[in-house]
CSV table of C-alpha atoms in Angstrom, one decimal:
chain,number,residue,atom,x,y,z
A,60,MET,CA,0.7,104.7,141.2
A,61,HIS,CA,0.0,108.4,141.7
A,62,ILE,CA,-3.5,109.4,142.8
A,63,SER,CA,-4.3,113.1,142.7
A,64,LEU,CA,-6.1,114.8,145.6
A,65,ASP,CA,-9.0,115.6,143.2
A,66,SER,CA,-9.5,111.9,142.3
A,67,ALA,CA,-9.1,110.8,145.9
A,68,LEU,CA,-11.9,113.2,146.7
A,69,GLY,CA,-14.0,111.9,143.8
A,70,ARG,CA,-13.8,115.2,142.0
A,71,GLN,CA,-13.3,115.5,138.2
A,72,ARG,CA,-10.8,118.2,137.4
A,73,ARG,CA,-12.4,120.6,134.9
A,74,LEU,CA,-10.4,122.9,132.6
A,75,ASN,CA,-12.0,126.4,132.2
A,76,SER,CA,-12.3,127.7,128.6
A,77,VAL,CA,-11.0,131.1,127.9
A,78,GLY,CA,-13.7,133.7,128.5
A,79,GLU,CA,-16.0,131.2,130.1
A,80,SER,CA,-18.2,132.8,132.8
A,81,VAL,CA,-19.0,131.4,136.2
A,82,LEU,CA,-22.6,130.5,135.2
A,83,GLN,CA,-21.3,128.8,132.1
A,84,ILE,CA,-18.8,126.7,134.2
A,85,ALA,CA,-21.5,125.9,136.8
A,86,PRO,CA,-25.0,126.6,135.5
A,87,ASN,CA,-28.3,126.6,137.5
A,88,ALA,CA,-27.3,128.9,140.3
A,89,ALA,CA,-30.1,129.6,142.7
A,90,ALA,CA,-28.9,133.2,143.0
A,91,ALA,CA,-25.8,135.1,141.8
A,92,TYR,CA,-24.7,138.5,142.9
A,93,SER,CA,-21.7,140.4,141.6
A,94,LEU,CA,-20.6,143.7,140.0
A,95,ARG,CA,-19.1,141.8,137.1
A,96,SER,CA,-20.9,139.7,134.5
A,97,LEU,CA,-21.4,136.2,135.7
A,98,THR,CA,-23.3,135.2,132.6
A,99,GLY,CA,-21.0,136.2,129.8
A,100,GLY,CA,-23.4,138.9,128.6
A,101,ASP,CA,-24.0,142.4,130.1
A,102,PRO,CA,-26.6,141.8,132.7
A,103,LYS,CA,-28.1,144.5,134.9
A,104,VAL,CA,-26.2,144.2,138.2
A,105,VAL,CA,-27.0,147.1,140.5
A,106,ARG,CA,-29.4,149.9,141.2
A,107,VAL,CA,-27.7,153.0,142.7
A,108,ARG,CA,-29.0,156.0,144.6
A,109,ARG,CA,-27.0,159.1,144.4
A,110,VAL,CA,-27.1,161.3,147.4
A,111,ILE,CA,-27.0,164.7,145.5
A,112,ASP,CA,-30.7,164.5,144.7
A,113,ASN,CA,-31.7,160.9,145.6
A,114,ALA,CA,-32.2,160.0,141.9
A,115,GLU,CA,-31.7,156.3,141.1
A,116,SER,CA,-30.6,154.4,138.1
A,117,ASP,CA,-29.8,150.8,137.1
A,118,PHE,CA,-26.4,149.8,135.8
A,119,THR,CA,-25.1,146.8,133.9
A,120,ALA,CA,-21.6,145.4,134.5
A,121,ALA,CA,-20.4,147.4,131.5
A,122,GLY,CA,-21.9,150.5,133.0
A,123,ILE,CA,-19.6,150.1,136.0
A,124,SER,CA,-16.4,149.5,134.0
A,125,SER,CA,-17.2,152.3,131.6
A,126,GLY,CA,-17.5,154.9,134.3
A,127,ALA,CA,-21.2,155.5,133.6
A,128,LEU,CA,-22.2,154.7,137.2
A,129,VAL,CA,-19.6,157.1,138.7
A,130,ASN,CA,-20.6,159.8,136.3
A,131,PHE,CA,-24.2,159.3,137.3
A,132,VAL,CA,-23.3,159.7,141.0
A,133,ASN,CA,-21.1,162.8,140.3
A,134,ASN,CA,-23.7,164.5,138.3
A,135,ILE,CA,-23.3,168.3,138.4
A,136,GLN,CA,-26.5,170.0,139.5
A,137,THR,CA,-28.1,173.1,138.2
A,138,VAL,CA,-26.6,176.4,139.5
A,139,GLY,CA,-29.4,178.8,140.4
A,140,THR,CA,-29.5,182.6,139.6
A,141,ALA,CA,-27.3,184.5,142.0
A,142,VAL,CA,-28.9,185.9,145.2
A,143,ASN,CA,-28.1,188.4,147.8
A,144,GLY,CA,-27.6,187.4,151.4
A,145,THR,CA,-30.5,187.9,153.8
A,146,GLY,CA,-31.0,188.7,157.4
A,147,SER,CA,-27.7,189.7,159.0
A,148,PHE,CA,-25.9,189.2,155.7
A,149,ASP,CA,-27.8,191.5,153.3
A,150,ASN,CA,-25.4,194.4,153.3
A,151,TYR,CA,-24.2,193.9,149.7
A,152,THR,CA,-25.8,195.9,147.0
A,153,VAL,CA,-26.0,193.4,144.2
A,154,SER,CA,-26.6,193.7,140.5
A,155,ASN,CA,-26.3,191.9,137.2
A,156,LEU,CA,-27.5,188.7,138.8
A,157,SER,CA,-27.3,185.6,136.6
A,158,ASN,CA,-26.4,181.9,137.1
A,159,THR,CA,-22.8,182.7,136.2
A,160,GLY,CA,-22.1,185.9,138.0
A,161,PHE,CA,-23.1,189.0,139.9
A,162,SER,CA,-21.7,192.4,141.0
A,163,ALA,CA,-21.4,193.1,144.7
A,164,ASP,CA,-20.9,196.5,146.4
A,165,ASN,CA,-20.3,196.6,150.1
A,166,SER,CA,-19.4,200.3,150.3
A,167,ALA,CA,-21.9,200.8,153.1
A,168,GLY,CA,-19.9,198.3,155.3
A,169,GLY,CA,-21.2,195.5,157.5
A,170,THR,CA,-21.1,191.8,156.7
A,171,GLY,CA,-22.5,191.0,153.3
A,172,SER,CA,-22.8,187.9,151.2
A,173,ALA,CA,-23.9,186.9,147.7
A,174,GLY,CA,-23.8,183.7,145.7
A,175,PHE,CA,-25.6,180.9,144.0
A,176,PRO,CA,-28.2,178.4,145.0
A,177,TYR,CA,-26.6,175.0,144.7
A,178,VAL,CA,-27.4,171.9,146.6
A,179,PHE,CA,-24.7,169.6,147.9
A,180,LYS,CA,-24.5,167.0,150.6
A,181,ASP,CA,-22.2,166.1,153.5
A,182,GLU,CA,-18.8,164.8,152.2
A,183,ASP,CA,-19.3,166.0,148.7
A,184,VAL,CA,-16.3,167.6,147.1
A,185,LEU,CA,-16.9,170.6,144.7
A,186,VAL,CA,-14.3,172.1,142.4
A,187,ILE,CA,-15.5,175.6,141.5
A,188,LYS,CA,-14.0,178.1,139.0
A,189,TYR,CA,-14.8,181.8,138.8
A,190,THR,CA,-13.4,185.0,137.6
A,191,VAL,CA,-13.1,188.2,139.7
A,192,THR,CA,-13.0,191.6,138.0
A,193,ASN,CA,-13.6,195.2,139.1
A,194,PHE,CA,-12.0,194.4,142.4
A,195,SER,CA,-11.9,197.6,144.5
A,196,SER,CA,-11.1,197.5,148.2
A,197,THR,CA,-11.9,200.5,150.4
A,198,SER,CA,-10.8,198.7,153.5
A,199,SER,CA,-9.3,195.2,153.5
A,200,LEU,CA,-12.0,193.7,151.2
A,201,SER,CA,-11.3,189.9,151.2
A,202,PRO,CA,-14.3,187.8,150.2
A,203,LYS,CA,-14.2,184.0,150.3
A,204,ILE,CA,-16.5,181.4,148.8
A,205,ARG,CA,-18.1,178.9,151.2
A,206,GLY,CA,-21.0,176.5,151.2
A,207,THR,CA,-23.8,177.5,153.5
A,208,SER,CA,-27.2,176.0,154.5
A,209,SER,CA,-29.1,179.2,153.8
A,210,THR,CA,-28.8,182.8,152.5
A,211,SER,CA,-29.2,184.1,156.1
A,212,SER,CA,-26.0,182.5,157.3
A,213,ALA,CA,-22.4,182.8,156.4
A,214,THR,CA,-21.4,179.9,158.6
A,215,GLU,CA,-19.3,177.5,156.5
A,216,VAL,CA,-20.6,174.0,155.9
A,217,THR,CA,-17.6,173.4,153.7
A,218,SER,CA,-13.8,173.4,154.2
A,219,GLY,CA,-11.4,174.9,151.7
A,220,GLY,CA,-11.9,178.0,149.5
A,221,THR,CA,-9.5,180.9,149.1
A,222,ILE,CA,-9.8,184.5,150.1
A,223,PHE,CA,-9.3,186.7,147.1
A,224,THR,CA,-7.9,190.3,147.2
A,225,ALA,CA,-7.4,190.9,143.5
A,226,ASN,CA,-8.8,190.4,140.1
A,227,GLY,CA,-8.1,187.0,138.6
A,228,THR,CA,-9.5,183.6,137.8
A,229,TYR,CA,-9.7,181.2,140.8
A,230,THR,CA,-10.3,177.5,141.2
A,231,ASP,CA,-11.3,176.4,144.6
A,232,THR,CA,-12.0,172.9,146.1
A,233,LEU,CA,-14.7,172.8,148.7
A,234,THR,CA,-15.3,169.7,150.9
A,235,ALA,CA,-18.8,169.6,152.5
A,236,THR,CA,-18.9,169.0,156.2
A,237,ALA,CA,-22.8,169.0,156.2
A,238,ASP,CA,-25.6,169.3,153.7
A,239,GLY,CA,-25.9,172.7,152.1
A,240,THR,CA,-28.0,174.8,149.7
A,241,HIS,CA,-25.9,177.7,148.6
A,242,LEU,CA,-22.4,178.7,147.5
A,243,MET,CA,-21.9,182.2,148.9
A,244,PHE,CA,-19.1,184.8,148.8
A,245,ALA,CA,-19.0,186.6,152.1
A,246,ASP,CA,-17.0,189.4,153.7
A,247,GLY,CA,-17.2,192.0,156.4
A,248,ASN,CA,-15.0,194.6,154.8
A,249,THR,CA,-15.8,197.4,152.4
A,250,GLY,CA,-15.3,197.5,148.6
A,251,SER,CA,-16.8,196.0,145.5
A,252,TYR,CA,-16.2,193.2,143.0
A,253,THR,CA,-17.7,191.3,140.1
A,254,ILE,CA,-18.0,187.6,139.8
A,255,SER,CA,-18.3,186.1,136.3
A,256,ASP,CA,-17.9,182.7,134.5
A,257,PHE,CA,-18.9,180.9,137.7
A,258,GLU,CA,-19.0,177.2,137.1
A,259,ILE,CA,-19.0,173.9,138.9
A,260,VAL,CA,-16.1,172.1,137.4
A,261,SER,CA,-16.8,168.8,139.2
A,262,HIS,CA,-19.0,167.5,142.0
A,263,SER,CA,-17.7,164.4,143.6
A,264,SER,CA,-20.3,162.7,145.7
A,265,ASN,CA,-21.4,159.4,147.3
A,266,GLY,CA,-23.6,156.6,145.8
A,267,PHE,CA,-25.4,153.8,147.6
A,268,VAL,CA,-26.9,150.4,146.6
A,269,GLU,CA,-30.6,150.0,146.5
A,270,THR,CA,-30.7,146.7,144.6
A,271,TRP,CA,-28.1,144.1,143.9
A,272,TYR,CA,-29.6,142.2,141.0
A,273,ASP,CA,-29.5,138.4,140.7
A,274,GLN,CA,-27.8,137.2,137.6
A,275,SER,CA,-29.0,133.6,137.9
A,276,GLY,CA,-32.3,134.2,136.1
A,277,ASN,CA,-34.3,133.4,139.2
A,278,SER,CA,-35.1,137.1,140.1
A,279,ASN,CA,-33.7,136.8,143.6
A,280,ASP,CA,-32.6,140.4,143.7
A,281,VAL,CA,-31.6,141.7,147.2
A,282,THR,CA,-32.7,145.2,148.1
A,283,GLN,CA,-32.4,147.9,150.7
A,284,ALA,CA,-35.2,150.4,150.6
A,285,THR,CA,-33.9,152.3,153.7
A,286,ALA,CA,-31.4,154.9,152.7
A,287,GLY,CA,-29.6,154.8,156.0
A,288,SER,CA,-28.9,151.1,155.6
A,289,GLN,CA,-27.6,151.0,152.1
A,290,PRO,CA,-24.0,149.9,151.4
A,291,LYS,CA,-21.8,152.4,149.6
A,292,ILE,CA,-20.6,151.9,146.0
A,293,VAL,CA,-19.2,155.4,145.2
A,294,ASN,CA,-17.2,157.2,147.9
A,295,ALA,CA,-16.2,160.8,147.5
A,296,GLY,CA,-16.5,160.5,143.7
A,297,PHE,CA,-14.7,157.3,143.2
A,298,LEU,CA,-15.9,153.7,142.7
A,299,VAL,CA,-15.4,151.6,145.8
A,300,LYS,CA,-12.8,149.0,145.0
A,301,VAL,CA,-10.9,146.2,146.6
A,302,GLY,CA,-7.9,145.0,144.6
A,303,SER,CA,-8.8,147.1,141.6
A,304,ARG,CA,-12.3,145.5,141.4
A,305,ALA,CA,-15.6,147.2,142.2
A,306,SER,CA,-17.0,146.5,145.6
A,307,PHE,CA,-19.7,147.3,148.1
A,308,LYS,CA,-18.6,148.9,151.5
A,309,PHE,CA,-20.8,147.8,154.4
A,310,ASP,CA,-20.4,150.2,157.3
A,311,GLY,CA,-20.6,147.6,160.2
A,312,SER,CA,-23.4,149.4,161.9
A,313,SER,CA,-26.6,149.4,159.9
A,314,ASP,CA,-25.9,148.4,156.3
A,315,PHE,CA,-27.4,145.2,154.7
A,316,LEU,CA,-29.2,143.9,151.6
A,317,ALA,CA,-32.0,141.4,152.0
A,318,ARG,CA,-34.6,139.2,150.3
A,319,ALA,CA,-37.3,137.7,152.5
A,320,THR,CA,-37.9,134.6,150.3
A,321,TYR,CA,-36.3,133.0,147.4
A,322,THR,CA,-38.5,132.6,144.3
A,323,GLN,CA,-37.8,128.9,144.5
A,324,GLY,CA,-39.0,128.7,148.2
A,325,GLU,CA,-36.7,127.0,150.7
A,326,LEU,CA,-33.2,126.0,149.5
A,327,SER,CA,-32.8,122.7,151.4
A,328,GLN,CA,-29.3,121.3,151.8
A,329,PRO,CA,-27.0,120.6,150.1
A,330,ASN,CA,-26.2,124.3,149.3
A,331,THR,CA,-23.0,125.7,147.9
A,332,PHE,CA,-21.9,129.3,148.4
A,333,PHE,CA,-19.0,131.1,146.7
A,334,SER,CA,-18.3,134.5,148.3
A,335,VAL,CA,-15.6,137.2,148.0
A,336,ALA,CA,-15.4,139.4,151.1
A,337,GLU,CA,-13.0,141.3,153.3
A,338,LEU,CA,-13.2,142.7,156.8
A,339,ASP,CA,-12.0,146.3,157.4
A,340,ALA,CA,-10.4,145.1,160.6
A,341,TYR,CA,-9.9,141.8,162.3
A,342,ILE,CA,-11.6,141.6,165.7
A,343,ASP,CA,-12.9,138.9,168.0
A,344,GLY,CA,-16.6,139.5,167.0
A,345,ASN,CA,-19.7,138.2,165.3
A,346,GLN,CA,-20.2,139.6,161.8
A,347,LYS,CA,-22.2,138.1,159.0
A,348,THR,CA,-21.2,138.0,155.4
A,349,TYR,CA,-24.6,136.5,154.8
A,350,ASP,CA,-27.3,134.8,156.8
A,351,GLY,CA,-30.8,133.5,156.3
A,352,TYR,CA,-33.7,136.0,156.5
A,353,GLN,CA,-35.5,134.2,159.3
A,354,THR,CA,-34.8,131.6,161.9
A,355,PRO,CA,-34.5,128.6,161.8
A,356,GLN,CA,-34.0,128.6,158.0
A,357,ARG,CA,-30.4,130.0,158.2
A,358,ASN,CA,-27.4,129.2,156.2
A,359,MET,CA,-24.6,131.5,157.1
A,360,LEU,CA,-21.0,132.6,156.6
A,361,GLN,CA,-19.6,134.7,159.4
A,362,LEU,CA,-16.7,136.0,161.5
A,363,ASN,CA,-17.5,134.0,164.7
A,364,THR,CA,-16.3,134.6,168.3
A,365,ALA,CA,-14.7,131.1,168.4
A,366,GLY,CA,-11.1,131.4,169.8
A,367,ASN,CA,-9.8,134.8,169.0
A,368,GLY,CA,-12.3,135.3,166.2
A,369,GLN,CA,-12.6,132.7,163.4
A,370,PHE,CA,-14.3,132.5,160.1
A,371,ALA,CA,-17.2,129.9,160.2
A,372,HIS,CA,-20.2,128.7,158.4
A,373,PHE,CA,-23.5,127.5,159.8
A,374,GLY,CA,-26.4,125.3,158.8
A,375,GLY,CA,-27.7,124.9,162.3
A,376,ILE,CA,-24.4,124.3,164.0
A,377,VAL,CA,-21.4,126.6,163.8
A,378,ALA,CA,-18.3,125.0,162.1
A,379,ALA,CA,-15.4,127.3,162.6
A,380,THR,CA,-12.0,127.1,160.9
A,381,GLY,CA,-10.0,126.6,164.1
A,382,GLU,CA,-7.6,129.4,163.1
A,383,ASP,CA,-7.6,133.1,163.6
A,384,ALA,CA,-9.4,135.1,161.0
A,385,ASP,CA,-7.9,138.2,159.4
A,386,ALA,CA,-8.7,141.4,157.5
A,387,ASP,CA,-7.5,140.1,154.1
A,388,ARG,CA,-9.8,139.5,151.2
A,389,HIS,CA,-10.8,135.9,150.7
A,390,LEU,CA,-12.7,133.6,148.5
A,391,PHE,CA,-15.0,131.5,150.8
A,392,THR,CA,-16.5,128.3,149.4
A,393,SER,CA,-19.1,127.0,151.8
A,394,LEU,CA,-20.7,123.6,151.1
A,395,LEU,CA,-23.5,123.1,153.7
A,396,ASN,CA,-24.3,119.4,153.5
A,397,GLY,CA,-24.9,118.1,157.0
A,398,ALA,CA,-22.1,115.9,158.2
A,399,SER,CA,-20.4,116.2,154.8
A,400,SER,CA,-20.0,120.0,154.9
A,401,ASP,CA,-16.8,121.8,153.9
A,402,LEU,CA,-15.6,125.4,154.3
A,403,ARG,CA,-12.8,126.3,152.0
A,404,ILE,CA,-10.9,129.6,152.1
A,405,ASP,CA,-8.8,130.6,149.1
A,406,GLY,CA,-9.1,127.1,147.7
A,407,THR,CA,-8.0,125.2,150.8
A,408,SER,CA,-10.4,123.2,153.0
A,409,LYS,CA,-10.5,124.6,156.6
A,410,THR,CA,-13.1,122.6,158.3
A,411,THR,CA,-15.3,119.6,157.3
A,412,ALA,CA,-17.2,119.6,160.6
A,413,ASP,CA,-20.9,118.9,160.6
A,414,THR,CA,-23.0,122.0,160.2
A,415,SER,CA,-26.4,120.4,160.7
A,416,ALA,CA,-29.1,120.2,158.0
A,417,ARG,CA,-31.0,123.4,157.9
A,418,GLY,CA,-32.1,125.0,154.7
A,419,MET,CA,-32.5,128.7,153.8
A,420,ILE,CA,-35.6,130.6,152.7
A,421,GLY,CA,-34.3,134.1,152.1
A,422,ILE,CA,-31.0,135.9,152.6
A,423,VAL,CA,-29.6,138.9,154.5
A,424,ILE,CA,-26.2,140.1,153.1
A,425,GLY,CA,-24.1,142.0,155.6
A,426,ALA,CA,-26.1,141.4,158.8
A,427,ASN,CA,-27.7,138.9,161.2
A,428,HIS,CA,-31.0,137.3,160.2
A,429,ASN,CA,-32.9,139.7,162.4
A,430,ARG,CA,-31.3,142.7,160.5
A,431,LEU,CA,-30.4,144.3,163.9
A,432,THR,CA,-27.0,142.9,164.8
A,433,ASP,CA,-23.7,141.4,163.6
A,434,PHE,CA,-23.2,143.8,160.8
A,435,TRP,CA,-20.4,143.1,158.4
A,436,ASP,CA,-17.8,145.9,158.6
A,437,GLY,CA,-16.0,145.7,155.3
A,438,ASP,CA,-16.4,144.8,151.7
A,439,ILE,CA,-18.4,142.1,149.8
A,440,GLN,CA,-17.9,141.7,146.1
A,441,GLU,CA,-19.6,138.5,145.1
A,442,ILE,CA,-21.9,135.8,146.4
A,443,ILE,CA,-23.0,132.9,144.2
A,444,ILE,CA,-25.5,130.4,145.6
A,445,TYR,CA,-26.3,126.9,144.4
A,446,ASN,CA,-29.1,124.7,145.7
A,447,SER,CA,-26.9,121.7,145.1
A,448,ASN,CA,-23.5,120.1,146.0
A,449,GLN,CA,-21.1,121.8,143.6
A,450,SER,CA,-18.0,119.8,144.7
A,451,SER,CA,-17.4,118.8,141.1
A,452,THR,CA,-17.3,122.3,139.8
A,453,THR,CA,-15.7,124.0,142.8
A,454,PRO,CA,-12.1,124.0,141.6
A,455,ALA,CA,-13.2,125.5,138.3
A,456,VAL,CA,-15.4,128.1,139.8
A,457,GLU,CA,-12.7,129.1,142.4
A,458,THR,CA,-10.2,129.4,139.5
A,459,ASN,CA,-12.6,131.7,137.6
A,460,ILE,CA,-13.3,133.9,140.7
A,461,ASN,CA,-9.6,134.1,141.6
A,462,SER,CA,-8.6,134.9,138.0
A,463,HIS,CA,-10.9,137.9,138.2
A,464,TYR,CA,-10.2,139.1,141.7
A,465,SER,CA,-6.5,137.9,142.2
A,466,ILE,CA,-7.1,136.9,145.8
A,467,PHE,CA,-4.6,134.1,146.3
B,27,MET,CA,-29.4,159.3,168.2
B,28,LEU,CA,-33.0,160.3,168.6
B,29,TYR,CA,-35.9,157.8,168.5
B,30,LEU,CA,-39.7,158.1,168.5
B,31,ILE,CA,-41.4,155.1,170.0
B,32,TYR,CA,-44.6,153.8,168.4
B,33,ALA,CA,-47.1,151.2,169.6
B,34,SER,CA,-47.4,149.5,166.3
B,35,LYS,CA,-45.1,148.8,163.3
B,36,GLU,CA,-47.7,150.3,161.0
B,37,ALA,CA,-47.7,153.7,162.8
B,38,ALA,CA,-43.9,153.8,162.7
B,39,ILE,CA,-43.8,153.0,159.0
B,40,GLU,CA,-46.4,155.6,158.4
B,41,ARG,CA,-44.1,158.2,159.9
B,42,ALA,CA,-41.2,156.8,158.0
B,43,ASP,CA,-43.2,157.0,154.8
B,44,GLU,CA,-44.1,160.7,155.5
B,45,GLU,CA,-40.4,161.5,155.8
B,46,GLY,CA,-39.5,159.5,152.7
B,47,LYS,CA,-42.1,161.4,150.7
B,48,GLU,CA,-40.8,164.7,152.0
B,49,ILE,CA,-37.2,163.9,151.1
B,50,GLY,CA,-38.4,162.8,147.6
B,51,PHE,CA,-37.0,159.3,147.5
B,52,ASP,CA,-37.3,157.4,144.3
B,53,TYR,CA,-40.0,155.1,145.5
B,54,TRP,CA,-42.4,158.0,145.9
B,55,ILE,CA,-41.5,159.6,142.6
B,56,GLU,CA,-41.5,156.7,140.2
B,57,ASP,CA,-44.6,155.0,141.7
B,58,ASN,CA,-43.4,151.6,140.5
B,59,GLY,CA,-42.9,149.9,143.8
B,60,GLN,CA,-39.2,150.1,143.4
B,61,GLY,CA,-36.5,152.3,144.8
B,62,THR,CA,-35.5,153.8,148.1
B,63,ARG,CA,-38.5,154.5,150.3
B,64,TRP,CA,-37.4,155.4,153.8
B,65,LEU,CA,-34.6,157.3,155.4
B,66,THR,CA,-34.8,154.9,158.4
B,67,TYR,CA,-36.9,151.9,159.3
B,68,PRO,CA,-38.4,151.0,162.6
B,69,ASP,CA,-36.9,148.3,164.9
B,70,GLU,CA,-38.9,146.2,167.4
B,71,THR,CA,-38.1,146.9,171.1
B,72,ILE,CA,-37.8,144.5,173.9
B,73,ASP,CA,-41.3,145.5,175.1
B,74,HIS,CA,-42.7,145.0,171.6
B,75,MET,CA,-43.0,148.6,170.7
B,76,TRP,CA,-41.4,150.1,167.6
B,77,ALA,CA,-38.4,152.5,167.7
B,78,LEU,CA,-37.8,154.8,164.7
B,79,ASP,CA,-34.5,156.6,164.4
B,80,VAL,CA,-35.6,160.2,163.7
B,81,THR,CA,-32.2,161.8,164.2
B,82,ASP,CA,-32.2,163.3,160.7
B,83,TYR,CA,-36.0,163.8,160.5
B,84,ASP,CA,-37.7,167.2,160.2
B,85,LEU,CA,-39.7,166.9,163.5
B,86,ASP,CA,-42.6,169.0,164.6
B,87,GLU,CA,-42.7,170.4,168.2
B,88,SER,CA,-44.8,167.6,169.5
B,89,GLU,CA,-42.5,165.0,168.1
B,90,GLU,CA,-39.4,166.8,169.4
B,91,SER,CA,-40.7,166.7,172.9
B,92,SER,CA,-41.4,162.9,172.6
B,93,THR,CA,-38.0,161.7,171.4
B,94,VAL,CA,-35.8,159.4,173.4
B,95,ASN,CA,-32.1,158.7,172.9
B,96,HIS,CA,-32.1,155.0,173.7
B,97,TYR,CA,-34.1,151.9,173.4
B,98,THR,CA,-33.5,148.2,174.1
B,99,PRO,CA,-33.9,146.1,170.9
B,100,LEU,CA,-35.7,142.8,170.9
B,101,PRO,CA,-33.1,140.1,171.7
B,102,ASP,CA,-32.2,137.5,169.1
B,103,PRO,CA,-33.6,134.1,170.2
B,104,GLU,CA,-30.8,132.4,168.4
B,105,ASP,CA,-27.4,133.9,169.2
B,106,ASP,CA,-25.0,132.5,166.5
């Protein structure tokens, strides 16, 4: 007689229906964080801060896949009316100032500059188009556009930009190396020229996560109100992705999302966690995918210093896999249930060692419970938490998650 | 990195709030208790003071003369 592994483990195999969501397969999650819909609807999933002007907006799962989130982050700002340089850079005589052009005459010599008020941030990439007419060089006139941090400086806070020495229409790509306030044409030679049809073709920027919304219906959103500790979701104009799916990048030095207390209070064991995460680099170190918000109520998934560095989970005692970790993306299934705990990676059980019996009151995603150490250096795409033993639904949930992320 | 050391968490947060307002973070604009509030948040030091990372803050002269470039954080009682 053949006995399957599932029946030997007392599990009932469950066949997923087409289009069935995780929370339809396994309802009653305590908290559920993802950038895809876990409900089957189009829930609000993330609140994003764009660095261009620190504006924030909420997005649904469809708002991510449609490109609305990226468009919000890459919003082109208003170009101001052209201005002359100041201080040591005011030698141009400028006229016809508008927000698309100006005329500059540097017949008197000396370094001059003129350009447009336009705010950009470090790492932003700007594509700029403009037309040069009436170019007349008396002596080697060769202006070049650059980002500056004031009108009294021609010091470049962008890289890129071409010197022009003739009439024509130019398209330049500037990459910011620091925050800036102006896009200025500057030159130390004599002559005159007119800029017209100045426009920002695109402004690629960065976006960061202020809130990762809970899709379970329990309002256990995790947040980060400190800009310097927010994980990144849009990098240089592009959605952060791992394996073609949207992701959060945690910087390994200060980024985390947290919730001090679950709306349900303490989640006592058994607890089941499904997580999709990937390290940027495999090291022998301590990095937390998630942890409790306070000690001793800590349930944790981590890269642990056991051996050469092993994945582990914790409910009061560390239970490590016994094998080297790596920097591949994985689906981690952590059942914390005292002496009956189980840590599965990509559908395979790695350790059933006792993790002890602690519960969990709140959660820190991407750092230690004290929010000061053990920062996750890599990506986290999904964390779903059940205040129950989900052994019976685990294969079906793992199948659903793997179908979406193609992990193993 | 530059830090200002405060005797209380409240004083450190007050300074962080001031900078957050100056920058114009969403929390201070929308007034709905939601959104980004601070540029940096204070951490407790080993001697139970509060260190605020002010590297990117707009500091006045008095503050500039008071910055330190290192502090020792409060150790974690449970090192797992």
